[in-house]
PDB file of C-alpha atoms in Angstrom:
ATOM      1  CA  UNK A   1      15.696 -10.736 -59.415  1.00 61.00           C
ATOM      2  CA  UNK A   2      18.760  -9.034 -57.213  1.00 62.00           C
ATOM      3  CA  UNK A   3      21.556 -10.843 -57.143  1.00 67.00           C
ATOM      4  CA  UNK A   4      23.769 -12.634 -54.397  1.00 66.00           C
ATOM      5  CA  UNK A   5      25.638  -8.904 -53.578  1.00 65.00           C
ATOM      6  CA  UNK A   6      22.212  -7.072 -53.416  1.00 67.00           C
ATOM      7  CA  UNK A   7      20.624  -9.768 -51.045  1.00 71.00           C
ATOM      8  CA  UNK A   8      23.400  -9.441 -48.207  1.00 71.00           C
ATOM      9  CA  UNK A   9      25.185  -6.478 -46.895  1.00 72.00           C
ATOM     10  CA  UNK A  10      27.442  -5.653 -43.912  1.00 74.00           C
ATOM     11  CA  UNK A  11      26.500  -4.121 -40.459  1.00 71.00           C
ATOM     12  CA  UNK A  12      28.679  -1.500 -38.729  1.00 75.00           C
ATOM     13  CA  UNK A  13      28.396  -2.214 -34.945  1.00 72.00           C
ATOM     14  CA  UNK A  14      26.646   0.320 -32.931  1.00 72.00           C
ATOM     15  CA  UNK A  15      27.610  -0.093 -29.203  1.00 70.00           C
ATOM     16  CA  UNK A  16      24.969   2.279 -28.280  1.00 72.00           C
ATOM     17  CA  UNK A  17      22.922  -0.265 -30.355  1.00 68.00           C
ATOM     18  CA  UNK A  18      23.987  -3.285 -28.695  1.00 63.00           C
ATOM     19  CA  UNK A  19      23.352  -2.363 -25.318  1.00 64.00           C
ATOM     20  CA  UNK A  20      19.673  -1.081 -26.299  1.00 65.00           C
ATOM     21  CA  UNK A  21      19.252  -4.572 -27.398  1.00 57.00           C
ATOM     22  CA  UNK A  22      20.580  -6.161 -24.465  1.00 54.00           C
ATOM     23  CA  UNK A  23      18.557  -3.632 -22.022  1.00 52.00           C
ATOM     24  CA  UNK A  24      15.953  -5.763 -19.825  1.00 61.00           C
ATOM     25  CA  UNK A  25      13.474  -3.806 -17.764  1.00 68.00           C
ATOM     26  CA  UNK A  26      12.760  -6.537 -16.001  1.00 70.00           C
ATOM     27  CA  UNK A  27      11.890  -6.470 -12.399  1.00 75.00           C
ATOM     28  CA  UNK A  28      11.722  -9.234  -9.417  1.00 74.00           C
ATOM     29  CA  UNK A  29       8.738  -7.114  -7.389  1.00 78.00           C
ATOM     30  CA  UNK A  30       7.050  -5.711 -10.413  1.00 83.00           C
ATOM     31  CA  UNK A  31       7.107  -9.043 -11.793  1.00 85.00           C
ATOM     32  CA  UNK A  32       5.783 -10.504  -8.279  1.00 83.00           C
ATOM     33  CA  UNK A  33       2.565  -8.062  -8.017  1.00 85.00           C
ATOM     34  CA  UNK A  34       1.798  -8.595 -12.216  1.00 87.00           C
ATOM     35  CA  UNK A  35       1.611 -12.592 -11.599  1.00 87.00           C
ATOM     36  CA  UNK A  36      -0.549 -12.302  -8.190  1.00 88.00           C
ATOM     37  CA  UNK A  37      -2.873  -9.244  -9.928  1.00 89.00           C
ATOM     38  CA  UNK A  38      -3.734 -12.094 -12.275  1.00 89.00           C
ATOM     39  CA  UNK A  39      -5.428 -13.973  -9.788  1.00 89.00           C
ATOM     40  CA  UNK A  40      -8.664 -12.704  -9.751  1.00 90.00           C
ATOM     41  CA  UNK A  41      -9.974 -14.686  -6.916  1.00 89.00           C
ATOM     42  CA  UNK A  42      -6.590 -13.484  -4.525  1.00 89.00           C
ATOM     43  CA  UNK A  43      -7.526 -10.125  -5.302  1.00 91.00           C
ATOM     44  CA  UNK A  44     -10.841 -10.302  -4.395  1.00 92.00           C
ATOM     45  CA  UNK A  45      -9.567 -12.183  -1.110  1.00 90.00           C
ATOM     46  CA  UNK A  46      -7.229  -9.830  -0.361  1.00 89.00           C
ATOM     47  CA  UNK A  47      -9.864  -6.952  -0.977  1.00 92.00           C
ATOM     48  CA  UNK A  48     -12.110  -8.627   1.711  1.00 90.00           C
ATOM     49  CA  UNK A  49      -8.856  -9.120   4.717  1.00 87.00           C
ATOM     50  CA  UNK A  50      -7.814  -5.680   4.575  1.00 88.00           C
ATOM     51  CA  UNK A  51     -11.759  -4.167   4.623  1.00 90.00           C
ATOM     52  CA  UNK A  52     -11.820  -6.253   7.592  1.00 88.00           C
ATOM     53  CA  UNK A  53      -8.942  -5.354   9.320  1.00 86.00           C
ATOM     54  CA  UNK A  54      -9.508  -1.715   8.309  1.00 89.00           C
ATOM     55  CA  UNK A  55     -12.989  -1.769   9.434  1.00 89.00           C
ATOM     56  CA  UNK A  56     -11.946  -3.419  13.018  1.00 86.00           C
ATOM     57  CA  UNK A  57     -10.735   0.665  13.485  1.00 84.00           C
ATOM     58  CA  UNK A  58     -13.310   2.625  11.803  1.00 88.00           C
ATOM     59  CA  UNK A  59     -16.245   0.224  13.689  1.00 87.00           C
ATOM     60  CA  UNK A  60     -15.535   1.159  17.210  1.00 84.00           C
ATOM     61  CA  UNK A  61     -16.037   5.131  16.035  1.00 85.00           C
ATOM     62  CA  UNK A  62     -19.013   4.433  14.309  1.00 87.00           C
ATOM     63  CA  UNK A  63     -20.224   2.781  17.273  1.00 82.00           C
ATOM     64  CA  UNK A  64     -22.770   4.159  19.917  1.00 83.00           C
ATOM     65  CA  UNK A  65     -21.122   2.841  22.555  1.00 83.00           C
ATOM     66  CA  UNK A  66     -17.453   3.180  23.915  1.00 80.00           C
ATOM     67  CA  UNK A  67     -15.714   0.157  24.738  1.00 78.00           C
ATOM     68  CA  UNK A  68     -13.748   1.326  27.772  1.00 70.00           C
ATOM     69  CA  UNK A  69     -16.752   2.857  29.480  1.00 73.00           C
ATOM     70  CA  UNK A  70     -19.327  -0.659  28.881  1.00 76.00           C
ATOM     71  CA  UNK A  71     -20.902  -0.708  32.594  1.00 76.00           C
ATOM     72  CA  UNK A  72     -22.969  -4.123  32.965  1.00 80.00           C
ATOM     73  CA  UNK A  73     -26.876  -4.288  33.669  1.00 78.00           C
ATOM     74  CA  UNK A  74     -28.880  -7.256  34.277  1.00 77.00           C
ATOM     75  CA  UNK A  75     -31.811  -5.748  32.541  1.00 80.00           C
ATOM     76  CA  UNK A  76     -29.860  -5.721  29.067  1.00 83.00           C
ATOM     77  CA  UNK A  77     -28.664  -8.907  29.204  1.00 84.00           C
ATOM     78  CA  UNK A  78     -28.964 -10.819  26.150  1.00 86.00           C
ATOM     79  CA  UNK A  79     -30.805  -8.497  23.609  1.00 87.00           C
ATOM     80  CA  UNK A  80     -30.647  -9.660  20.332  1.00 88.00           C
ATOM     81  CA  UNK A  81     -29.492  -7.360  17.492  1.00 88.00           C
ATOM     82  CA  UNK A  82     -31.370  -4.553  17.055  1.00 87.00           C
ATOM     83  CA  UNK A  83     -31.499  -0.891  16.166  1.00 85.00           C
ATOM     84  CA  UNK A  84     -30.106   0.124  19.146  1.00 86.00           C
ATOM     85  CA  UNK A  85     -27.316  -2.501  19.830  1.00 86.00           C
ATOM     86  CA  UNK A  86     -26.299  -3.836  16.141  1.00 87.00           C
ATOM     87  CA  UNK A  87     -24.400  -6.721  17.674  1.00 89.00           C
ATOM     88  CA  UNK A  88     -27.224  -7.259  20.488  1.00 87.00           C
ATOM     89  CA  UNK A  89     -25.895  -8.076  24.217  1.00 87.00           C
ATOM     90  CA  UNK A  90     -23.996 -10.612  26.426  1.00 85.00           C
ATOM     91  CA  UNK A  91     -24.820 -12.125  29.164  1.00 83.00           C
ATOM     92  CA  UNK A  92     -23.516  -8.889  31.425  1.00 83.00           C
ATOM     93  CA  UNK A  93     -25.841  -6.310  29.127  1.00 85.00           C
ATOM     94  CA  UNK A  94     -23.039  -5.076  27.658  1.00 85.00           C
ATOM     95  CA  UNK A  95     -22.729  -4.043  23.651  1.00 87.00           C
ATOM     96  CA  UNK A  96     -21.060  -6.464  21.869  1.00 89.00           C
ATOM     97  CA  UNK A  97     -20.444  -4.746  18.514  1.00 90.00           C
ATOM     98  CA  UNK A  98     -17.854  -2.877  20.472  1.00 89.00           C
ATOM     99  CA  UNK A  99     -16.695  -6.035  22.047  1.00 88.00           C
ATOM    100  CA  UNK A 100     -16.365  -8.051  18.511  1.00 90.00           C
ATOM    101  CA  UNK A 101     -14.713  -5.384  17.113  1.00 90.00           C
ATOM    102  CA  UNK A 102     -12.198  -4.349  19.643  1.00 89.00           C
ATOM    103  CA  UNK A 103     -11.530  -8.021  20.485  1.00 88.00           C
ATOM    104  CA  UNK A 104     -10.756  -8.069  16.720  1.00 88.00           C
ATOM    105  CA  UNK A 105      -8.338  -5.628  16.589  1.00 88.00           C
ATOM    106  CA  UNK A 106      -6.704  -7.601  19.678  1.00 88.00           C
ATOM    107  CA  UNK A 107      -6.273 -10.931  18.065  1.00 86.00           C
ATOM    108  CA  UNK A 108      -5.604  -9.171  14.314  1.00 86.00           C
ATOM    109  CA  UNK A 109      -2.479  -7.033  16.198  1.00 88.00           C
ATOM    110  CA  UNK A 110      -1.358 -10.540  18.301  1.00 89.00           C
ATOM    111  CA  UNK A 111      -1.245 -12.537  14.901  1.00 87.00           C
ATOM    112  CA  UNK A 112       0.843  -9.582  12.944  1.00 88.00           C
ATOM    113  CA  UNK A 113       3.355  -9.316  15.718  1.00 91.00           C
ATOM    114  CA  UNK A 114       3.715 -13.374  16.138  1.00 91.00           C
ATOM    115  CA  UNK A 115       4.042 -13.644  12.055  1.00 89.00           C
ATOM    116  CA  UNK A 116       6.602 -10.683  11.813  1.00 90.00           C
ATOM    117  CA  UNK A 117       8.641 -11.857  14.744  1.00 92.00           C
ATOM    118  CA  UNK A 118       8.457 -15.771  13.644  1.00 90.00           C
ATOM    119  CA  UNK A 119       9.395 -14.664  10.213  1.00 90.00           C
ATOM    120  CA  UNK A 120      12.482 -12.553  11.484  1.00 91.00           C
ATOM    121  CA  UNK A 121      13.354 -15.104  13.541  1.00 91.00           C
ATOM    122  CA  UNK A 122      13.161 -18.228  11.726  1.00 91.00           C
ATOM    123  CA  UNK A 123      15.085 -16.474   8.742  1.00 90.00           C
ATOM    124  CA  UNK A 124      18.018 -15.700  11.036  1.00 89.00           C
ATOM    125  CA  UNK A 125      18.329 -19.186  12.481  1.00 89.00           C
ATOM    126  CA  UNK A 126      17.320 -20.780   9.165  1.00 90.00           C
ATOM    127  CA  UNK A 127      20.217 -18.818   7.349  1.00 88.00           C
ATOM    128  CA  UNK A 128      23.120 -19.659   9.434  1.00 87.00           C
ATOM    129  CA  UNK A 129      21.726 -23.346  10.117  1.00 89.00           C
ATOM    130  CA  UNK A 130      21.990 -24.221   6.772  1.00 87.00           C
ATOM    131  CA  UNK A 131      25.079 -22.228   5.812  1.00 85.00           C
ATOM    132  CA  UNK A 132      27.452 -22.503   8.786  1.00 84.00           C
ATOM    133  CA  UNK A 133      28.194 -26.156   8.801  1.00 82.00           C
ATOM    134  CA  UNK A 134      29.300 -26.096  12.407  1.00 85.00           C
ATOM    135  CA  UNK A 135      26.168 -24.508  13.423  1.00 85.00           C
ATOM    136  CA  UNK A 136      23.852 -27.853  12.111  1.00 86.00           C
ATOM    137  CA  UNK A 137      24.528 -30.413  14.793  1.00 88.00           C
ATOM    138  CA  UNK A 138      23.966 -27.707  17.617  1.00 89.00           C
ATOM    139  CA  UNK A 139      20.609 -25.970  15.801  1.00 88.00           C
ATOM    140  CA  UNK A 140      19.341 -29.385  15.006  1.00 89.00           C
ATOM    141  CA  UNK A 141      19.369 -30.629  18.495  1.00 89.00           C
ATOM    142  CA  UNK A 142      17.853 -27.329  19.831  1.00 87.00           C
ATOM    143  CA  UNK A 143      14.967 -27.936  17.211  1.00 88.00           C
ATOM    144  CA  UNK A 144      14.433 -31.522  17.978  1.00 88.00           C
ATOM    145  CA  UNK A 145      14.023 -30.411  21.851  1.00 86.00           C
ATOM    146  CA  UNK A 146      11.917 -27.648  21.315  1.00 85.00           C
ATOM    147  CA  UNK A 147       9.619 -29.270  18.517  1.00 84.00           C
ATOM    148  CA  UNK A 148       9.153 -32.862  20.586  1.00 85.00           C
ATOM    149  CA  UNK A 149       7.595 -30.698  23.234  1.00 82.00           C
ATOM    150  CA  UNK A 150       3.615 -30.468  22.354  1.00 84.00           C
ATOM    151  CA  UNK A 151       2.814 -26.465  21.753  1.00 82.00           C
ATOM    152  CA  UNK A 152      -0.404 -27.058  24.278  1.00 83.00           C
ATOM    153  CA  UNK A 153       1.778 -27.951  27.267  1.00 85.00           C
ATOM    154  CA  UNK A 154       4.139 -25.752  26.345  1.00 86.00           C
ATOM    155  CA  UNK A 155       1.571 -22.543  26.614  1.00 84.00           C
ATOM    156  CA  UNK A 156      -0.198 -24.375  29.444  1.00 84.00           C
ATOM    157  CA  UNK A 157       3.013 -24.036  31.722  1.00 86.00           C
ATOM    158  CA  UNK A 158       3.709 -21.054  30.249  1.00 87.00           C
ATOM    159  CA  UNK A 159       0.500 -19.801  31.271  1.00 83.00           C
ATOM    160  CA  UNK A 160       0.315 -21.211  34.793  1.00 83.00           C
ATOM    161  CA  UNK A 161       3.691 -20.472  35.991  1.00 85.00           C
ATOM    162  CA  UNK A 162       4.206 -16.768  34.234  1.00 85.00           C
ATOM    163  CA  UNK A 163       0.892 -15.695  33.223  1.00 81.00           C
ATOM    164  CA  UNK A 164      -1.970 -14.084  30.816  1.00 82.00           C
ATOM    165  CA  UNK A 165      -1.303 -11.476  28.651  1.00 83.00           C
ATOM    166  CA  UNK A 166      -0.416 -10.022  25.458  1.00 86.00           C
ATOM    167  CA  UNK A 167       3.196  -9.544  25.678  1.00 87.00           C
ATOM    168  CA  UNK A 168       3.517 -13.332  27.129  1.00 88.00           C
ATOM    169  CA  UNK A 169       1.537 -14.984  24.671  1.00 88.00           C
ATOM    170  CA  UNK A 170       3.415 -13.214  21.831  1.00 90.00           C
ATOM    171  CA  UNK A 171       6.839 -13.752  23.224  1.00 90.00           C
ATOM    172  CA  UNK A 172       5.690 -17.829  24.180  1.00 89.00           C
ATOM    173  CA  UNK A 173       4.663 -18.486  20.627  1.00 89.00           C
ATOM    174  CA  UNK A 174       7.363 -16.717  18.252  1.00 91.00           C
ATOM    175  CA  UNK A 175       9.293 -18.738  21.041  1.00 89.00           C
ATOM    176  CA  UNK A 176       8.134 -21.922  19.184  1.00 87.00           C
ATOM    177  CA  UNK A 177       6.973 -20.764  16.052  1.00 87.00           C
ATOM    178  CA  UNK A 178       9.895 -20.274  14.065  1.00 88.00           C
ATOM    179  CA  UNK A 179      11.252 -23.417  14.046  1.00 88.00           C
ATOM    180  CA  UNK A 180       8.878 -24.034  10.736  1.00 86.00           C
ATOM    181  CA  UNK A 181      10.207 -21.215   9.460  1.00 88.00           C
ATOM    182  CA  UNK A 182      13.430 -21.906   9.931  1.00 90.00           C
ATOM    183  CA  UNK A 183      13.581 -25.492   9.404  1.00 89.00           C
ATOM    184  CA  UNK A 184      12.228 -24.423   5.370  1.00 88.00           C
ATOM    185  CA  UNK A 185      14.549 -21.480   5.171  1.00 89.00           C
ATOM    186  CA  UNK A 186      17.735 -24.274   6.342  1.00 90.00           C
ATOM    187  CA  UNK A 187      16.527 -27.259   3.300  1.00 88.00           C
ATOM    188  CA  UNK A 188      16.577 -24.073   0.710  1.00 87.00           C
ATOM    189  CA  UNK A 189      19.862 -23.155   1.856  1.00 87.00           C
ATOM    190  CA  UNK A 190      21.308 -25.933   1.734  1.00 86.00           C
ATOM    191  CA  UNK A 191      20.149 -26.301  -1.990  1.00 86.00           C
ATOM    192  CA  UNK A 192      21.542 -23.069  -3.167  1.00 84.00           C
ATOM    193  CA  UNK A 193      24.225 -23.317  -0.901  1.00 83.00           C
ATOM    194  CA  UNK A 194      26.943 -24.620  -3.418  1.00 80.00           C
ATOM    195  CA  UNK A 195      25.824 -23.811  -6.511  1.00 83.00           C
ATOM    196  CA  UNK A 196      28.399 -22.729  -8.798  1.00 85.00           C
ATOM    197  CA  UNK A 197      27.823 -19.428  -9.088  1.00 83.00           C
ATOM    198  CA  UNK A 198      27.900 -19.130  -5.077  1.00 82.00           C
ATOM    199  CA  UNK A 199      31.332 -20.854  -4.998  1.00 84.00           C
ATOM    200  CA  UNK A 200      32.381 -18.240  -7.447  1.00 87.00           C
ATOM    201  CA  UNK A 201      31.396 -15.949  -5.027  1.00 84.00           C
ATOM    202  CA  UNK A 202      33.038 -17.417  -2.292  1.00 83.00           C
ATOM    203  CA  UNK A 203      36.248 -17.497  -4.311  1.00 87.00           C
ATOM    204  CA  UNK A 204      36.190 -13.796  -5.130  1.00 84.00           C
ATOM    205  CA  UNK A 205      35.936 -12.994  -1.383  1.00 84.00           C
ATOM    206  CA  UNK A 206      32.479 -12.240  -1.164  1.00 83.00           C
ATOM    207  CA  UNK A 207      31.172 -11.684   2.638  1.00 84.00           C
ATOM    208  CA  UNK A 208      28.862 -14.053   3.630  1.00 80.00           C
ATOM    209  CA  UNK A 209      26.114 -12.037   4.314  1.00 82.00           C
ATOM    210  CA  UNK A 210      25.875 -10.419   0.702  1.00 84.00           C
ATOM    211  CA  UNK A 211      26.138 -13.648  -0.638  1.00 83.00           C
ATOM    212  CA  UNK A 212      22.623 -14.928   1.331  1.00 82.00           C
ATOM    213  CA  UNK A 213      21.288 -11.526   0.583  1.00 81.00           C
ATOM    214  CA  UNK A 214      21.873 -11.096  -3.077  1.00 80.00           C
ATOM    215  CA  UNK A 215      22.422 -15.195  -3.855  1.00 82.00           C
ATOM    216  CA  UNK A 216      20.201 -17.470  -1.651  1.00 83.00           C
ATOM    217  CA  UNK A 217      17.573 -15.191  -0.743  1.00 81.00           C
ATOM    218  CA  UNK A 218      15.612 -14.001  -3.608  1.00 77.00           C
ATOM    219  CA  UNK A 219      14.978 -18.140  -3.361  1.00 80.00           C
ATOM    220  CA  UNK A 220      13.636 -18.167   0.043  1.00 83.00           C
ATOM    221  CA  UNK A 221      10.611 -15.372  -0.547  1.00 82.00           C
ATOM    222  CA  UNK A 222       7.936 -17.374  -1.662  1.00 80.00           C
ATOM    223  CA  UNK A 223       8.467 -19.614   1.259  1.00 82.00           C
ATOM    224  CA  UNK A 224       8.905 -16.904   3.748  1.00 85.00           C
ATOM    225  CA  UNK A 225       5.736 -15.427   2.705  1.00 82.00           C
ATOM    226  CA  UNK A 226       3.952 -18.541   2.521  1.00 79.00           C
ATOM    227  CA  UNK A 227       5.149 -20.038   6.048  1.00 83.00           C
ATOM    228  CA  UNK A 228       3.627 -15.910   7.208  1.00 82.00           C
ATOM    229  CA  UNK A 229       0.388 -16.921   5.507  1.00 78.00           C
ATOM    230  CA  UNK A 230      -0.164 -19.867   7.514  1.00 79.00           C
ATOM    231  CA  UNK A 231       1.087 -18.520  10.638  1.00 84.00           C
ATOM    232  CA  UNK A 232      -1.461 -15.374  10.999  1.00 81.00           C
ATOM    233  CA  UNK A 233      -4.570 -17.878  10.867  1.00 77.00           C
ATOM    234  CA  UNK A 234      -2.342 -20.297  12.774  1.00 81.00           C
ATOM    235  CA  UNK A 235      -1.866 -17.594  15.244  1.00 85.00           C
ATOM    236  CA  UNK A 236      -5.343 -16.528  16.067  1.00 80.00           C
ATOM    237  CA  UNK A 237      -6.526 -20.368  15.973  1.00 79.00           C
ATOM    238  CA  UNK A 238      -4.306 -20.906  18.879  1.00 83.00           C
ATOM    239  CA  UNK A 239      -4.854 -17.929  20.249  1.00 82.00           C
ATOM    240  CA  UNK A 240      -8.596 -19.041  20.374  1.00 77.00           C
ATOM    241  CA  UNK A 241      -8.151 -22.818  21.221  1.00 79.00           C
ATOM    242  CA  UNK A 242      -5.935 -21.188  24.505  1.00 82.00           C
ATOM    243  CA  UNK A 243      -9.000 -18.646  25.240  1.00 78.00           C
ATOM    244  CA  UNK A 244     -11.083 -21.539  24.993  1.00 74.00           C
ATOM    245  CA  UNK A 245      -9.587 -23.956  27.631  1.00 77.00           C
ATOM    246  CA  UNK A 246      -8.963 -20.366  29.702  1.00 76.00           C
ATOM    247  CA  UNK A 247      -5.486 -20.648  29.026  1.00 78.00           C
ATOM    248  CA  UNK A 248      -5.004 -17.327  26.610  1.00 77.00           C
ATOM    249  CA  UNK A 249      -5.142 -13.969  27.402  1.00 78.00           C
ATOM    250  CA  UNK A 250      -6.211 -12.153  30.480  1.00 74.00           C
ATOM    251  CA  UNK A 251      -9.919 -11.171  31.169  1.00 70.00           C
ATOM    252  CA  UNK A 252      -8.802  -7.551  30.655  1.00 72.00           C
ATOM    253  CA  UNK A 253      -7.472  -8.177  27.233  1.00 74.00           C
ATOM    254  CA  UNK A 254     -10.694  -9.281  25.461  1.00 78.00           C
ATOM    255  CA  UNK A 255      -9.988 -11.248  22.101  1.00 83.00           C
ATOM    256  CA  UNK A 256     -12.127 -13.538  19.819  1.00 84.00           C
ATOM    257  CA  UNK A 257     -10.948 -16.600  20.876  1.00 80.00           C
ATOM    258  CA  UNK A 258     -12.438 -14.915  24.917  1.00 82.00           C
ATOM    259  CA  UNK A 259     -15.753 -14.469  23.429  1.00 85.00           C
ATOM    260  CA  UNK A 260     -16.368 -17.502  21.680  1.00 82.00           C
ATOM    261  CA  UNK A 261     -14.944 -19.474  25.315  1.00 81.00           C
ATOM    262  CA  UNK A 262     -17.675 -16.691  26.769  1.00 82.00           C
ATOM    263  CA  UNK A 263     -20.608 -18.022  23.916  1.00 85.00           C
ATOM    264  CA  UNK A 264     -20.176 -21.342  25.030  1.00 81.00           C
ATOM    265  CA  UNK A 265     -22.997 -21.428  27.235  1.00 82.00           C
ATOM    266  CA  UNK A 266     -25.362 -19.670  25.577  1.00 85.00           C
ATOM    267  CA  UNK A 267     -25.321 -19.885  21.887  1.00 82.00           C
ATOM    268  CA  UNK A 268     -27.919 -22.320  21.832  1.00 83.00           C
ATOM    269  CA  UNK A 269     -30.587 -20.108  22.942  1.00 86.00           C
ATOM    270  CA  UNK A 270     -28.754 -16.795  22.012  1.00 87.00           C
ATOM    271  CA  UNK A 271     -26.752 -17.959  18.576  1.00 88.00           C
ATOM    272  CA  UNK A 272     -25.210 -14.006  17.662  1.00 87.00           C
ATOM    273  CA  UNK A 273     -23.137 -14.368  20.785  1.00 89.00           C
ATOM    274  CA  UNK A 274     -21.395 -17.150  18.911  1.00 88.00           C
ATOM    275  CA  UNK A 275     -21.978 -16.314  14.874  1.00 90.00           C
ATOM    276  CA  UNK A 276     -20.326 -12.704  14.942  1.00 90.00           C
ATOM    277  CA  UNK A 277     -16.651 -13.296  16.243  1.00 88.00           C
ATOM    278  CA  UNK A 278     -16.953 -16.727  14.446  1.00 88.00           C
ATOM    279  CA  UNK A 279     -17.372 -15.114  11.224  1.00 90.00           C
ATOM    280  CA  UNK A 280     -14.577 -12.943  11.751  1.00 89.00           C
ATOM    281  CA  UNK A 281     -12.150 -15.157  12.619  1.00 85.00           C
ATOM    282  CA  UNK A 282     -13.445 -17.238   9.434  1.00 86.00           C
ATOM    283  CA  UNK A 283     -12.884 -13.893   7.516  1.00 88.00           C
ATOM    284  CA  UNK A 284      -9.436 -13.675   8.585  1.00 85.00           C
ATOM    285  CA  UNK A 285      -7.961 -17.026   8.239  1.00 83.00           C
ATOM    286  CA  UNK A 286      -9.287 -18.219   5.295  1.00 86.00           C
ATOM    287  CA  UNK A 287      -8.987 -14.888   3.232  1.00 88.00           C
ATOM    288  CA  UNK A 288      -5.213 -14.341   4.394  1.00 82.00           C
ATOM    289  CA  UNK A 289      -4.707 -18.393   4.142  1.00 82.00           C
ATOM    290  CA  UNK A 290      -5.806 -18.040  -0.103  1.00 86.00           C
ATOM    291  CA  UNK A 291      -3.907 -14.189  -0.480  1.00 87.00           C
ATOM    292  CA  UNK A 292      -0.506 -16.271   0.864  1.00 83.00           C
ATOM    293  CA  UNK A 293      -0.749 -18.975  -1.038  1.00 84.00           C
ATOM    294  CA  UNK A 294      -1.106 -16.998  -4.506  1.00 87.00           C
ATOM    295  CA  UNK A 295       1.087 -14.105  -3.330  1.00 84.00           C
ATOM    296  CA  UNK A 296       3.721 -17.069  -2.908  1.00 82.00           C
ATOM    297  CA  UNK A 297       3.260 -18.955  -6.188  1.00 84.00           C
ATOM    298  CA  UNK A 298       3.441 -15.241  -7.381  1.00 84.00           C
ATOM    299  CA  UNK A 299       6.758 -14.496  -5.276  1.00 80.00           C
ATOM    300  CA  UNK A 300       8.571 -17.678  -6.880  1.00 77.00           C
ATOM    301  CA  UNK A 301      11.360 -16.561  -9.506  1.00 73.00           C
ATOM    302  CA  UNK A 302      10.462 -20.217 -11.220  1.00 73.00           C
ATOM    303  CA  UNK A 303       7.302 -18.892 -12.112  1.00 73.00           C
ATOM    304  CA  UNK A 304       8.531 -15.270 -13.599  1.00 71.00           C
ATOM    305  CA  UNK A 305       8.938 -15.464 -17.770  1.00 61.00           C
TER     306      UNK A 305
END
C-alpha cells in the first residue's frame, strides 16, 4: 500500500502544455459539410441536381441536331421518340431533345440569377432593417406595399407594359422576391441584436459592419441558404405558371415553363411533348428543395457539437 505522499504529487505548469490542451481544430464550414455528408438521402439528391444541370450542357453536344439551326417541316411533325430523334418531335417537326435541353439550361440559369440576386438583396435590406432602428418604420412600410400587391399582377403589368424577356423577368422578380428573405434575415437580427456580447462590442467601438459580419451573421446562414432553396424551385414554378398564361418569356427565349404552355394541346394524343420537360422541372425542384433543407439544418451552429 503507498502512502498519502506517494498517491499525490505536484505539477509544474507547462504553458506550451496548456495551450495544446486548449487548442480546438474546430471549424464552422468543415463542420457544415461533415453534418450534411451524413445525410445519405441529401447526398444522393444533390448527386442527381447537379448531373442534371451538368448534363443540360453536355446534352445539346451529344445531340444530332443543333438548336439554333431547327428549320420546321410538316412532314416531321409529331414523331414519337425514336432512334433518330430521342426526344421525338413537336408540332413544327422540330427535335425536341435539343429543345428540352436548351430550354433547361434557360430556366436552370433564370432561377440561379433570381436566387443569387434575392439572396444579396434581401440580406442587405434585412441587415440594416433590423439593426438601424430608424430604418424599421420606413422598410416596413415599403414591405407592406410591395408584399399586399399579388406577384401575378405584378408580372402581368410588368409584362404588358415593358415586356418578355430574360433580363425583365429576372430584374421583376428579385424585385419582389427578397422581401422573404429579408423579412427572416430582419426577426434574426433583431434576436442577436443586443445580446451581451454584441453590446460589448458596441462599447469597444466596434464598426457596425464587422459586428453583423463576425456577430449576427454566422446566425443568419442556415436561413439564407434555406430561403435560396426554396426560391430556385420557386423561381422556375413561376417562371412556368407565367409561360403558361403567355405571360413569361419571349418566343425567342424558349424555357420549360414555354413548352409545357406549347404541350397543352397535344399531350393527350402525343404525351412525350408533355412528360420530358415535366420531369425535369420535377428533377430540379424537388432535388434542390430536399439538398436546402438538409444543407440548412447542416449550416445551423445549434446543431454543430
Amino acid at each position: 500500500m503507498k502512502n498519502q505522499d506517494e498517491l499525490f504529487h505536484f505539477v509544474e505548469y507547462s504553458s506550451e502544455a496548456a495551450e495544446r490542451i486548449g487548442y480546438s481544430d474546430y471549424s464552422y464550414w468543415k463542420s457544415v459539410f461533415q453534418n450534411f455528408l451524413k445525410k445519405k438521402s441529401a447526398v444522393v439528391m444533390a448527386f442527381v441536381f447537379f448531373a442534371v444541370v451538368i448534363f443540360s450542357f453536355v446534352a445539346l453536344s451529344i445531340g444530332k441536331y443543333n438548336y439554333a439551326e431547327l428549320k420546321t417541316s410538316s412532314a416531321l411533325a409529331f414523331i414519337r421518340p425514336n432512334g433518330e430523334y430521342w426526344f421525338g418531335t413537336d408540332n413544327l417537326g422540330r427535335d425536341y431533345w435539343c429543345q428540352v435541353w436548351y430550354a433547361a439550361q434557360v430556366s436552370i440559369r433564370l432561377a440561379l440569377v433570381v436566387a443569387v440576386g434575392e439572396c444579396i438583396l434581401g440580406v442587405i435590406m434585412g441587415c440594416l432593417w433590423g439593426y438601424v432602428r430608424s430604418l424599421d418604420r420606413v422598410l416596413t412600410e415599403l414591405y407592406n406595399v410591395i408584399n399586399n400587391v399579388p406577384t401575378i399582377i405584378y408580372m402581368t403589368l410588368v409584362a404588358l407594359l415593358v415586356g418578355q424577356s430574360f433580363t425583365t423577368m429576372a430584374i421583376s422578380l428579385i424585385a419582389v422576391g427578397w422581401l422573404g428573405m429579408a423579412r427572416n434575415v430582419r426577426n434574426l437580427v433583431l434576436m442577436f441584436r443586443d445580446r451581451e456580447y454584441n453590446l460589448a462590442s458596441r462599447c469597444l467601438g466596434t464598426p457596425v459592419w464587422r459586428i453583423l459580419v463576425k456577430n449576427i451573421f454566422p446566425y443568419l446562414v442556415s436561413v439564407v441558404i434555406l430561403r435560396l432553396a426554396l426560391s430556385i424551385p420557386g423561381t422556375i414554378a413561376m417562371e412556368s405558371t407565367l409561360s403558361y398564361l403567355g405571360l413569361g418569356l419571349d418566343n425567342n427565349t424558349p424555357s420549360l415553363g414555354l413548352l409545357l404552355r406549347n404541350a397543352r394541346n397535344y399531350f393527350l394524343d402525343f404525351p412525350h411533348l408533355l412528360i420530358f420537360p415535366a420531369v425535369i422541372v420535377s428533377l430540379v425542384t424537388i432535388t434542390f428543395y430536399l439538398v436546402g433543407n438538409a444543407f440548412s439544418d447542416a449550416a445551423d451552429p445549434r446543431n454543430h457539437v
